[in-house]
Amino acid sequence: MEPLFGVVLGLILAVASPAHDSCTCATNKWAVCAQDGPGNCTCRLAGSDQPVDCSTLTSKCFLMKAEMIPLKEKRLWRPPQGVSDSDGIYNPDCEDSGVFKARQCNQSSTCWCVNTAGVRRTEKGGSSLNCSELVRTRWIYIELTHKRSSSAFAVPDVAKALTQLFESRYKLHPKYITAIKYDPPLIQIRLDQNKKPKWDVDIADVAYYFEKDVNNDSVFPSNSKLTVSVNGDALAIEKLWIYYVDEKPPEFSMRQLAAGIGAVVTVVLLTAGIGIAVLLVLRWLRTRTYKKFECKEMREIKAPSLE
């Protein structure tokens, strides 16, 4: 009886082990998953009780919130390299649906308004700052360069490879990829999404996942590294820039622009002043030399001849 019991127990463990191992999140390495029933795996965001749908991308707002946990523990600040997102990572306020709240504030009561991509679109102000609506990021422009190879890739092949990448890895429907242009080694991608149905991923989330992948800080589990190949040849991405265009223009005041113009005007005036001063000094030196030469000639003319 005991040998039979041991065999049955071994079979149970053998069946249960794969089920336990499969309780992971394929789209979020920061998700904490637990088997809470036969065939039922529940994943929640690290540091919160927010459930995570691992069949699609996690919202950028929730991702940034999860990222702040290790940053606080290690006391490090590592902003992303995106040129347009100059404020870097912060601890955002998110709606239950995962979208950013229109107004974001830090611990020092400094607040600002953001778009649906979480990028600041107003000047920073006090806690009385009013953000009446969350302005949607209508389209995203991605610019990247790849390492030069012995021969350039064909344009249709690059477009096909990147379209397949965004569709398979980031769950983005190809209809939102409105343009891919290739001028070796520069690749330009435009993602356009005026309205987002509930069943589609947001282009802001896609851009964030892609940026993290390129910067070797992927949101996906470690065994899911980004690889892009064009007809079997690797497309090694070197640099990446992301720009966000909203439905409404940003509301930055003219103070920074005026300060920048003032600085430029000051530099121009100083340069012009120094140039004029140099010209005046050179002219004075030339005039002085000429007068000395003229006086010398006059003395020679007036001097009596020894003959």
PDB file of C-alpha atoms in Angstrom:
ATOM      1  CA  MET A   1       0.000   0.000   0.000  1.00  0.00           C
ATOM      2  CA  GLU A   2       2.805   2.401   0.863  1.00  0.00           C
ATOM      3  CA  PRO A   3       4.569   2.001  -2.512  1.00  0.00           C
ATOM      4  CA  LEU A   4       1.273   2.688  -4.261  1.00  0.00           C
ATOM      5  CA  PHE A   5       0.731   5.804  -2.115  1.00  0.00           C
ATOM      6  CA  GLY A   6       4.238   7.027  -2.980  1.00  0.00           C
ATOM      7  CA  VAL A   7       3.591   6.630  -6.704  1.00  0.00           C
ATOM      8  CA  VAL A   8       0.300   8.521  -6.465  1.00  0.00           C
ATOM      9  CA  LEU A   9       1.931  11.314  -4.445  1.00  0.00           C
ATOM     10  CA  GLY A  10       4.731  11.576  -6.993  1.00  0.00           C
ATOM     11  CA  LEU A  11       2.237  11.885  -9.842  1.00  0.00           C
ATOM     12  CA  ILE A  12       0.367  14.611  -7.981  1.00  0.00           C
ATOM     13  CA  LEU A  13       3.578  16.581  -7.406  1.00  0.00           C
ATOM     14  CA  ALA A  14       4.640  16.112 -11.009  1.00  0.00           C
ATOM     15  CA  VAL A  15       1.325  17.501 -12.225  1.00  0.00           C
ATOM     16  CA  ALA A  16       1.241  20.324  -9.677  1.00  0.00           C
ATOM     17  CA  SER A  17       4.802  21.563 -10.280  1.00  0.00           C
ATOM     18  CA  PRO A  18       4.272  22.745 -13.880  1.00  0.00           C
ATOM     19  CA  ALA A  19       1.049  24.450 -12.844  1.00  0.00           C
ATOM     20  CA  HIS A  20       2.899  26.288 -10.117  1.00  0.00           C
ATOM     21  CA  ASP A  21       5.740  27.246 -12.428  1.00  0.00           C
ATOM     22  CA  SER A  22       3.283  28.523 -15.025  1.00  0.00           C
ATOM     23  CA  CYS A  23       1.859  31.010 -12.520  1.00  0.00           C
ATOM     24  CA  THR A  24       3.897  33.935 -13.819  1.00  0.00           C
ATOM     25  CA  CYS A  25       3.108  37.126 -15.697  1.00  0.00           C
ATOM     26  CA  ALA A  26       4.308  37.076 -19.307  1.00  0.00           C
ATOM     27  CA  THR A  27       4.024  40.848 -19.768  1.00  0.00           C
ATOM     28  CA  ASN A  28       5.205  42.282 -16.441  1.00  0.00           C
ATOM     29  CA  LYS A  29       8.272  41.219 -14.469  1.00  0.00           C
ATOM     30  CA  TRP A  30       7.133  43.340 -11.497  1.00  0.00           C
ATOM     31  CA  ALA A  31       3.901  41.386 -11.076  1.00  0.00           C
ATOM     32  CA  VAL A  32       3.641  39.071  -8.062  1.00  0.00           C
ATOM     33  CA  CYS A  33       1.662  35.943  -8.951  1.00  0.00           C
ATOM     34  CA  ALA A  34       0.114  33.257  -6.751  1.00  0.00           C
ATOM     35  CA  GLN A  35      -1.820  30.066  -7.419  1.00  0.00           C
ATOM     36  CA  ASP A  36      -5.063  30.610  -5.503  1.00  0.00           C
ATOM     37  CA  GLY A  37      -6.905  27.593  -6.869  1.00  0.00           C
ATOM     38  CA  PRO A  38      -6.694  24.736  -9.386  1.00  0.00           C
ATOM     39  CA  GLY A  39      -5.770  26.364 -12.682  1.00  0.00           C
ATOM     40  CA  ASN A  40      -6.338  29.844 -11.265  1.00  0.00           C
ATOM     41  CA  CYS A  41      -3.306  32.156 -11.196  1.00  0.00           C
ATOM     42  CA  THR A  42      -3.740  35.686  -9.852  1.00  0.00           C
ATOM     43  CA  CYS A  43      -1.100  38.369 -10.461  1.00  0.00           C
ATOM     44  CA  ARG A  44      -0.926  41.717  -8.686  1.00  0.00           C
ATOM     45  CA  LEU A  45       1.321  44.716  -9.098  1.00  0.00           C
ATOM     46  CA  ALA A  46       4.340  44.821  -6.797  1.00  0.00           C
ATOM     47  CA  GLY A  47       3.842  47.194  -3.901  1.00  0.00           C
ATOM     48  CA  SER A  48       0.069  47.449  -4.340  1.00  0.00           C
ATOM     49  CA  ASP A  49      -3.057  45.317  -4.432  1.00  0.00           C
ATOM     50  CA  GLN A  50      -3.771  46.214  -8.062  1.00  0.00           C
ATOM     51  CA  PRO A  51      -4.609  43.145 -10.202  1.00  0.00           C
ATOM     52  CA  VAL A  52      -2.648  42.761 -13.436  1.00  0.00           C
ATOM     53  CA  ASP A  53      -3.973  41.364 -16.707  1.00  0.00           C
ATOM     54  CA  CYS A  54      -0.990  39.411 -18.037  1.00  0.00           C
ATOM     55  CA  SER A  55      -2.620  38.778 -21.411  1.00  0.00           C
ATOM     56  CA  THR A  56      -1.907  42.379 -22.432  1.00  0.00           C
ATOM     57  CA  LEU A  57       0.401  45.290 -21.577  1.00  0.00           C
ATOM     58  CA  THR A  58       0.250  46.910 -18.151  1.00  0.00           C
ATOM     59  CA  SER A  59      -0.552  50.627 -18.221  1.00  0.00           C
ATOM     60  CA  LYS A  60       2.409  53.000 -18.125  1.00  0.00           C
ATOM     61  CA  CYS A  61       1.045  54.664 -14.984  1.00  0.00           C
ATOM     62  CA  PHE A  62       1.044  51.378 -13.046  1.00  0.00           C
ATOM     63  CA  LEU A  63       4.508  50.510 -14.398  1.00  0.00           C
ATOM     64  CA  MET A  64       6.004  53.792 -13.247  1.00  0.00           C
ATOM     65  CA  LYS A  65       4.428  53.278  -9.833  1.00  0.00           C
ATOM     66  CA  ALA A  66       6.001  49.815  -9.573  1.00  0.00           C
ATOM     67  CA  GLU A  67       9.385  51.161 -10.720  1.00  0.00           C
ATOM     68  CA  MET A  68       9.467  53.641  -7.869  1.00  0.00           C
ATOM     69  CA  ILE A  69       9.635  50.830  -5.301  1.00  0.00           C
ATOM     70  CA  PRO A  70      13.177  49.622  -6.127  1.00  0.00           C
ATOM     71  CA  LEU A  71      14.256  53.209  -6.803  1.00  0.00           C
ATOM     72  CA  LYS A  72      13.237  54.225  -3.280  1.00  0.00           C
ATOM     73  CA  GLU A  73      14.947  51.213  -1.733  1.00  0.00           C
ATOM     74  CA  LYS A  74      18.226  51.778  -3.583  1.00  0.00           C
ATOM     75  CA  ARG A  75      17.928  55.574  -3.448  1.00  0.00           C
ATOM     76  CA  LEU A  76      18.763  55.838  -7.104  1.00  0.00           C
ATOM     77  CA  TRP A  77      17.365  58.089  -9.784  1.00  0.00           C
ATOM     78  CA  ARG A  78      17.630  56.809 -13.293  1.00  0.00           C
ATOM     79  CA  PRO A  79      15.455  58.746 -15.698  1.00  0.00           C
ATOM     80  CA  PRO A  80      14.799  57.271 -19.121  1.00  0.00           C
ATOM     81  CA  GLN A  81      16.766  58.494 -22.095  1.00  0.00           C
ATOM     82  CA  GLY A  82      13.773  59.794 -24.008  1.00  0.00           C
ATOM     83  CA  VAL A  83      14.516  63.397 -24.965  1.00  0.00           C
ATOM     84  CA  SER A  84      10.912  64.537 -24.811  1.00  0.00           C
ATOM     85  CA  ASP A  85      10.220  63.079 -21.375  1.00  0.00           C
ATOM     86  CA  SER A  86      12.646  65.353 -19.555  1.00  0.00           C
ATOM     87  CA  ASP A  87      11.098  64.908 -16.087  1.00  0.00           C
ATOM     88  CA  GLY A  88      12.030  61.224 -15.864  1.00  0.00           C
ATOM     89  CA  ILE A  89      10.334  58.708 -13.610  1.00  0.00           C
ATOM     90  CA  TYR A  90       8.110  59.914 -10.770  1.00  0.00           C
ATOM     91  CA  ASN A  91       5.591  58.242  -8.471  1.00  0.00           C
ATOM     92  CA  PRO A  92       2.315  58.901 -10.328  1.00  0.00           C
ATOM     93  CA  ASP A  93      -1.292  59.034  -9.215  1.00  0.00           C
ATOM     94  CA  CYS A  94      -3.312  56.524 -11.240  1.00  0.00           C
ATOM     95  CA  GLU A  95      -7.008  55.931 -11.751  1.00  0.00           C
ATOM     96  CA  ASP A  96      -8.337  52.443 -10.991  1.00  0.00           C
ATOM     97  CA  SER A  97      -8.366  51.788 -14.743  1.00  0.00           C
ATOM     98  CA  GLY A  98      -4.621  52.457 -14.935  1.00  0.00           C
ATOM     99  CA  VAL A  99      -4.740  55.830 -16.694  1.00  0.00           C
ATOM    100  CA  PHE A 100      -2.866  58.811 -15.284  1.00  0.00           C
ATOM    101  CA  LYS A 101      -4.740  61.367 -13.267  1.00  0.00           C
ATOM    102  CA  ALA A 102      -4.698  64.716 -15.054  1.00  0.00           C
ATOM    103  CA  ARG A 103      -2.851  66.386 -12.169  1.00  0.00           C
ATOM    104  CA  GLN A 104       0.327  64.934 -10.704  1.00  0.00           C
ATOM    105  CA  CYS A 105       2.036  66.189  -7.541  1.00  0.00           C
ATOM    106  CA  ASN A 106       5.218  65.333  -5.683  1.00  0.00           C
ATOM    107  CA  GLN A 107       5.848  65.275  -1.953  1.00  0.00           C
ATOM    108  CA  SER A 108       6.698  68.981  -1.816  1.00  0.00           C
ATOM    109  CA  SER A 109       3.224  70.050  -3.031  1.00  0.00           C
ATOM    110  CA  THR A 110       4.524  70.872  -6.490  1.00  0.00           C
ATOM    111  CA  CYS A 111       1.948  69.914  -9.128  1.00  0.00           C
ATOM    112  CA  TRP A 112       1.687  69.789 -12.911  1.00  0.00           C
ATOM    113  CA  CYS A 113      -0.693  68.550 -15.620  1.00  0.00           C
ATOM    114  CA  VAL A 114       0.098  65.516 -17.775  1.00  0.00           C
ATOM    115  CA  ASN A 115      -1.221  63.848 -20.914  1.00  0.00           C
ATOM    116  CA  THR A 116      -2.324  60.219 -21.242  1.00  0.00           C
ATOM    117  CA  ALA A 117       1.349  59.257 -21.669  1.00  0.00           C
ATOM    118  CA  GLY A 118       2.172  60.791 -18.268  1.00  0.00           C
ATOM    119  CA  VAL A 119       4.362  63.473 -19.851  1.00  0.00           C
ATOM    120  CA  ARG A 120       4.176  66.966 -18.353  1.00  0.00           C
ATOM    121  CA  ARG A 121       2.363  69.479 -20.540  1.00  0.00           C
ATOM    122  CA  THR A 122       2.226  72.549 -18.242  1.00  0.00           C
ATOM    123  CA  GLU A 123       4.540  74.525 -16.012  1.00  0.00           C
ATOM    124  CA  LYS A 124       4.928  73.228 -12.471  1.00  0.00           C
ATOM    125  CA  GLY A 125       2.805  75.035  -9.921  1.00  0.00           C
ATOM    126  CA  GLY A 126       1.386  74.760  -6.420  1.00  0.00           C
ATOM    127  CA  SER A 127      -1.263  72.462  -4.995  1.00  0.00           C
ATOM    128  CA  SER A 128      -3.949  74.867  -6.227  1.00  0.00           C
ATOM    129  CA  LEU A 129      -3.097  74.092  -9.866  1.00  0.00           C
ATOM    130  CA  ASN A 130      -6.224  73.019 -11.751  1.00  0.00           C
ATOM    131  CA  CYS A 131      -6.025  70.383 -14.506  1.00  0.00           C
ATOM    132  CA  SER A 132      -9.535  70.304 -15.953  1.00  0.00           C
ATOM    133  CA  GLU A 133      -9.013  67.281 -18.226  1.00  0.00           C
ATOM    134  CA  LEU A 134      -6.597  64.514 -19.154  1.00  0.00           C
ATOM    135  CA  VAL A 135      -5.516  65.432 -22.669  1.00  0.00           C
ATOM    136  CA  ARG A 136      -5.021  62.446 -24.928  1.00  0.00           C
ATOM    137  CA  THR A 137      -1.716  61.767 -26.680  1.00  0.00           C
ATOM    138  CA  ARG A 138      -3.011  61.472 -30.238  1.00  0.00           C
ATOM    139  CA  TRP A 139       0.100  60.151 -31.942  1.00  0.00           C
ATOM    140  CA  ILE A 140       3.647  59.180 -31.085  1.00  0.00           C
ATOM    141  CA  TYR A 141       6.694  59.671 -33.266  1.00  0.00           C
ATOM    142  CA  ILE A 142       9.555  57.224 -32.708  1.00  0.00           C
ATOM    143  CA  GLU A 143      12.982  57.775 -34.202  1.00  0.00           C
ATOM    144  CA  LEU A 144      15.778  55.236 -33.888  1.00  0.00           C
ATOM    145  CA  THR A 145      19.092  54.324 -35.450  1.00  0.00           C
ATOM    146  CA  HIS A 146      20.664  50.920 -35.864  1.00  0.00           C
ATOM    147  CA  LYS A 147      24.250  49.784 -36.083  1.00  0.00           C
ATOM    148  CA  ARG A 148      25.621  49.958 -39.590  1.00  0.00           C
ATOM    149  CA  SER A 149      26.024  46.647 -41.369  1.00  0.00           C
ATOM    150  CA  SER A 150      27.840  45.679 -44.532  1.00  0.00           C
ATOM    151  CA  SER A 151      24.676  46.256 -46.551  1.00  0.00           C
ATOM    152  CA  ALA A 152      21.510  48.209 -45.815  1.00  0.00           C
ATOM    153  CA  PHE A 153      18.211  46.429 -45.336  1.00  0.00           C
ATOM    154  CA  ALA A 154      15.403  46.727 -47.848  1.00  0.00           C
ATOM    155  CA  VAL A 155      12.749  49.244 -46.850  1.00  0.00           C
ATOM    156  CA  PRO A 156       9.773  46.841 -47.128  1.00  0.00           C
ATOM    157  CA  ASP A 157      11.626  44.219 -45.059  1.00  0.00           C
ATOM    158  CA  VAL A 158      12.325  46.698 -42.238  1.00  0.00           C
ATOM    159  CA  ALA A 159       8.700  47.866 -42.205  1.00  0.00           C
ATOM    160  CA  LYS A 160       7.450  44.268 -42.139  1.00  0.00           C
ATOM    161  CA  ALA A 161       9.806  43.234 -39.314  1.00  0.00           C
ATOM    162  CA  LEU A 162       8.890  46.213 -37.112  1.00  0.00           C
ATOM    163  CA  THR A 163       5.170  45.803 -37.775  1.00  0.00           C
ATOM    164  CA  GLN A 164       5.379  42.156 -36.733  1.00  0.00           C
ATOM    165  CA  LEU A 165       7.378  43.152 -33.644  1.00  0.00           C
ATOM    166  CA  PHE A 166       4.812  45.700 -32.451  1.00  0.00           C
ATOM    167  CA  GLU A 167       1.952  43.328 -33.189  1.00  0.00           C
ATOM    168  CA  SER A 168       3.378  40.159 -31.603  1.00  0.00           C
ATOM    169  CA  ARG A 169       5.381  41.565 -28.679  1.00  0.00           C
ATOM    170  CA  TYR A 170       3.357  44.644 -27.734  1.00  0.00           C
ATOM    171  CA  LYS A 171      -0.137  43.499 -28.869  1.00  0.00           C
ATOM    172  CA  LEU A 172      -0.551  46.604 -31.032  1.00  0.00           C
ATOM    173  CA  HIS A 173      -2.948  46.322 -33.972  1.00  0.00           C
ATOM    174  CA  PRO A 174      -1.177  47.196 -37.252  1.00  0.00           C
ATOM    175  CA  LYS A 175      -3.830  49.811 -38.061  1.00  0.00           C
ATOM    176  CA  TYR A 176      -2.229  52.079 -35.429  1.00  0.00           C
ATOM    177  CA  ILE A 177       1.157  51.931 -37.200  1.00  0.00           C
ATOM    178  CA  THR A 178       0.514  54.604 -39.810  1.00  0.00           C
ATOM    179  CA  ALA A 179       4.029  55.064 -41.173  1.00  0.00           C
ATOM    180  CA  ILE A 180       7.471  53.464 -41.129  1.00  0.00           C
ATOM    181  CA  LYS A 181      10.234  55.201 -43.082  1.00  0.00           C
ATOM    182  CA  TYR A 182      13.781  53.921 -43.455  1.00  0.00           C
ATOM    183  CA  ASP A 183      16.828  55.911 -44.504  1.00  0.00           C
ATOM    184  CA  PRO A 184      19.831  53.860 -43.303  1.00  0.00           C
ATOM    185  CA  PRO A 185      20.634  53.901 -40.458  1.00  0.00           C
ATOM    186  CA  LEU A 186      17.633  56.061 -39.456  1.00  0.00           C
ATOM    187  CA  ILE A 187      14.188  54.510 -38.904  1.00  0.00           C
ATOM    188  CA  GLN A 188      11.081  56.636 -38.305  1.00  0.00           C
ATOM    189  CA  ILE A 189       7.872  55.179 -36.908  1.00  0.00           C
ATOM    190  CA  ARG A 190       4.537  56.907 -36.411  1.00  0.00           C
ATOM    191  CA  LEU A 191       1.866  55.463 -34.125  1.00  0.00           C
ATOM    192  CA  ASP A 192      -1.541  57.101 -34.509  1.00  0.00           C
ATOM    193  CA  GLN A 193      -4.467  56.434 -32.176  1.00  0.00           C
ATOM    194  CA  ASN A 194      -7.174  59.087 -31.958  1.00  0.00           C
ATOM    195  CA  LYS A 195      -9.440  56.926 -29.826  1.00  0.00           C
ATOM    196  CA  LYS A 196      -8.609  53.742 -27.924  1.00  0.00           C
ATOM    197  CA  PRO A 197     -11.209  50.993 -27.622  1.00  0.00           C
ATOM    198  CA  LYS A 198     -11.104  49.036 -24.367  1.00  0.00           C
ATOM    199  CA  TRP A 199      -9.827  45.909 -26.092  1.00  0.00           C
ATOM    200  CA  ASP A 200      -6.813  47.635 -27.696  1.00  0.00           C
ATOM    201  CA  VAL A 201      -3.542  48.572 -26.026  1.00  0.00           C
ATOM    202  CA  ASP A 202      -2.624  52.241 -25.681  1.00  0.00           C
ATOM    203  CA  ILE A 203       0.178  53.533 -27.910  1.00  0.00           C
ATOM    204  CA  ALA A 204       1.678  55.298 -24.866  1.00  0.00           C
ATOM    205  CA  ASP A 205       2.048  51.929 -23.115  1.00  0.00           C
ATOM    206  CA  VAL A 206       3.535  50.416 -26.283  1.00  0.00           C
ATOM    207  CA  ALA A 207       6.092  53.229 -26.583  1.00  0.00           C
ATOM    208  CA  TYR A 208       7.077  52.814 -22.924  1.00  0.00           C
ATOM    209  CA  TYR A 209       7.530  49.043 -23.228  1.00  0.00           C
ATOM    210  CA  PHE A 210       9.573  49.558 -26.393  1.00  0.00           C
ATOM    211  CA  GLU A 211      11.745  52.220 -24.755  1.00  0.00           C
ATOM    212  CA  LYS A 212      12.446  49.961 -21.785  1.00  0.00           C
ATOM    213  CA  ASP A 213      13.344  47.104 -24.128  1.00  0.00           C
ATOM    214  CA  VAL A 214      15.788  49.218 -26.129  1.00  0.00           C
ATOM    215  CA  ASN A 215      17.408  50.537 -22.923  1.00  0.00           C
ATOM    216  CA  ASN A 216      17.994  46.960 -21.684  1.00  0.00           C
ATOM    217  CA  ASP A 217      15.562  47.465 -18.797  1.00  0.00           C
ATOM    218  CA  SER A 218      12.693  45.389 -20.158  1.00  0.00           C
ATOM    219  CA  VAL A 219       9.366  45.106 -18.385  1.00  0.00           C
ATOM    220  CA  PHE A 220       9.034  41.580 -19.711  1.00  0.00           C
ATOM    221  CA  PRO A 221      10.584  38.670 -17.773  1.00  0.00           C
ATOM    222  CA  SER A 222      14.335  38.198 -18.190  1.00  0.00           C
ATOM    223  CA  ASN A 223      13.903  35.267 -20.586  1.00  0.00           C
ATOM    224  CA  SER A 224      12.029  37.489 -23.053  1.00  0.00           C
ATOM    225  CA  LYS A 225      14.774  39.711 -24.443  1.00  0.00           C
ATOM    226  CA  LEU A 226      14.093  42.024 -27.357  1.00  0.00           C
ATOM    227  CA  THR A 227      15.386  40.679 -30.670  1.00  0.00           C
ATOM    228  CA  VAL A 228      14.623  42.293 -34.010  1.00  0.00           C
ATOM    229  CA  SER A 229      15.651  40.490 -37.185  1.00  0.00           C
ATOM    230  CA  VAL A 230      15.180  41.423 -40.813  1.00  0.00           C
ATOM    231  CA  ASN A 231      15.214  38.341 -43.041  1.00  0.00           C
ATOM    232  CA  GLY A 232      17.332  36.531 -40.488  1.00  0.00           C
ATOM    233  CA  ASP A 233      19.807  39.390 -39.950  1.00  0.00           C
ATOM    234  CA  ALA A 234      19.831  41.151 -36.571  1.00  0.00           C
ATOM    235  CA  LEU A 235      18.657  44.763 -36.441  1.00  0.00           C
ATOM    236  CA  ALA A 236      20.750  46.166 -33.567  1.00  0.00           C
ATOM    237  CA  ILE A 237      19.140  49.384 -32.281  1.00  0.00           C
ATOM    238  CA  GLU A 238      21.617  52.010 -31.045  1.00  0.00           C
ATOM    239  CA  LYS A 239      19.687  55.187 -30.217  1.00  0.00           C
ATOM    240  CA  LEU A 240      16.050  55.985 -29.591  1.00  0.00           C
ATOM    241  CA  TRP A 241      13.986  59.176 -29.370  1.00  0.00           C
ATOM    242  CA  ILE A 242      10.254  59.377 -28.610  1.00  0.00           C
ATOM    243  CA  TYR A 243       8.044  62.427 -29.147  1.00  0.00           C
ATOM    244  CA  TYR A 244       4.440  62.802 -27.973  1.00  0.00           C
ATOM    245  CA  VAL A 245       1.805  64.874 -29.803  1.00  0.00           C
ATOM    246  CA  ASP A 246      -1.421  65.650 -27.913  1.00  0.00           C
ATOM    247  CA  GLU A 247      -4.907  66.528 -29.106  1.00  0.00           C
ATOM    248  CA  LYS A 248      -4.335  70.008 -27.676  1.00  0.00           C
ATOM    249  CA  PRO A 249      -1.089  72.003 -27.644  1.00  0.00           C
ATOM    250  CA  PRO A 250       0.922  72.045 -24.384  1.00  0.00           C
ATOM    251  CA  GLU A 251       0.289  74.955 -22.044  1.00  0.00           C
ATOM    252  CA  PHE A 252       3.797  76.042 -21.163  1.00  0.00           C
ATOM    253  CA  SER A 253       4.063  79.744 -20.318  1.00  0.00           C
ATOM    254  CA  MET A 254       6.291  82.144 -22.213  1.00  0.00           C
ATOM    255  CA  ARG A 255       8.539  82.759 -19.202  1.00  0.00           C
ATOM    256  CA  GLN A 256      11.084  80.100 -20.109  1.00  0.00           C
ATOM    257  CA  LEU A 257      11.002  81.145 -23.754  1.00  0.00           C
ATOM    258  CA  ALA A 258      11.460  84.799 -22.783  1.00  0.00           C
ATOM    259  CA  ALA A 259      14.361  83.857 -20.506  1.00  0.00           C
ATOM    260  CA  GLY A 260      15.960  81.896 -23.323  1.00  0.00           C
ATOM    261  CA  ILE A 261      15.498  84.746 -25.789  1.00  0.00           C
ATOM    262  CA  GLY A 262      16.868  87.181 -23.210  1.00  0.00           C
ATOM    263  CA  ALA A 263      19.958  85.042 -22.744  1.00  0.00           C
ATOM    264  CA  VAL A 264      20.497  84.847 -26.502  1.00  0.00           C
ATOM    265  CA  VAL A 265      20.067  88.615 -26.864  1.00  0.00           C
ATOM    266  CA  THR A 266      22.537  89.197 -24.018  1.00  0.00           C
ATOM    267  CA  VAL A 267      25.120  86.951 -25.659  1.00  0.00           C
ATOM    268  CA  VAL A 268      24.619  88.659 -29.018  1.00  0.00           C
ATOM    269  CA  LEU A 269      24.964  92.131 -27.484  1.00  0.00           C
ATOM    270  CA  LEU A 270      28.087  91.139 -25.542  1.00  0.00           C
ATOM    271  CA  THR A 271      29.626  89.615 -28.667  1.00  0.00           C
ATOM    272  CA  ALA A 272      28.777  92.699 -30.709  1.00  0.00           C
ATOM    273  CA  GLY A 273      30.151  94.977 -27.990  1.00  0.00           C
ATOM    274  CA  ILE A 274      33.409  93.057 -27.765  1.00  0.00           C
ATOM    275  CA  GLY A 275      33.698  93.059 -31.556  1.00  0.00           C
ATOM    276  CA  ILE A 276      33.164  96.818 -31.757  1.00  0.00           C
ATOM    277  CA  ALA A 277      35.688  97.388 -28.965  1.00  0.00           C
ATOM    278  CA  VAL A 278      38.280  95.255 -30.779  1.00  0.00           C
ATOM    279  CA  LEU A 279      37.676  97.173 -34.016  1.00  0.00           C
ATOM    280  CA  LEU A 280      38.046 100.509 -32.244  1.00  0.00           C
ATOM    281  CA  VAL A 281      41.309  99.400 -30.606  1.00  0.00           C
ATOM    282  CA  LEU A 282      42.684  98.145 -33.939  1.00  0.00           C
ATOM    283  CA  ARG A 283      41.664 101.365 -35.639  1.00  0.00           C
ATOM    284  CA  TRP A 284      43.300 103.436 -32.881  1.00  0.00           C
ATOM    285  CA  LEU A 285      46.522 101.419 -33.168  1.00  0.00           C
ATOM    286  CA  ARG A 286      46.530 101.756 -36.962  1.00  0.00           C
ATOM    287  CA  THR A 287      45.892 105.522 -36.722  1.00  0.00           C
ATOM    288  CA  ARG A 288      48.624 105.920 -34.115  1.00  0.00           C
ATOM    289  CA  THR A 289      51.132 104.006 -36.243  1.00  0.00           C
ATOM    290  CA  TYR A 290      50.204 106.095 -39.280  1.00  0.00           C
ATOM    291  CA  LYS A 291      50.663 109.354 -37.360  1.00  0.00           C
ATOM    292  CA  LYS A 292      54.052 108.234 -36.083  1.00  0.00           C
ATOM    293  CA  PHE A 293      55.130 107.342 -39.600  1.00  0.00           C
ATOM    294  CA  GLU A 294      53.824 110.688 -40.927  1.00  0.00           C
ATOM    295  CA  CYS A 295      55.675 112.669 -38.245  1.00  0.00           C
ATOM    296  CA  LYS A 296      58.894 110.783 -38.994  1.00  0.00           C
ATOM    297  CA  GLU A 297      58.649 111.604 -42.687  1.00  0.00           C
ATOM    298  CA  MET A 298      58.000 115.285 -41.951  1.00  0.00           C
ATOM    299  CA  ARG A 299      61.077 115.471 -39.705  1.00  0.00           C
ATOM    300  CA  GLU A 300      63.222 113.898 -42.438  1.00  0.00           C
ATOM    301  CA  ILE A 301      61.939 116.425 -45.003  1.00  0.00           C
ATOM    302  CA  LYS A 302      62.575 119.427 -42.747  1.00  0.00           C
ATOM    303  CA  ALA A 303      66.026 118.296 -41.565  1.00  0.00           C
ATOM    304  CA  PRO A 304      68.906 120.229 -43.371  1.00  0.00           C
ATOM    305  CA  SER A 305      71.031 118.246 -45.792  1.00  0.00           C
ATOM    306  CA  LEU A 306      74.609 117.492 -44.672  1.00  0.00           C
ATOM    307  CA  GLU A 307      75.759 117.959 -48.304  1.00  0.00           C
TER     308      GLU A 307
END
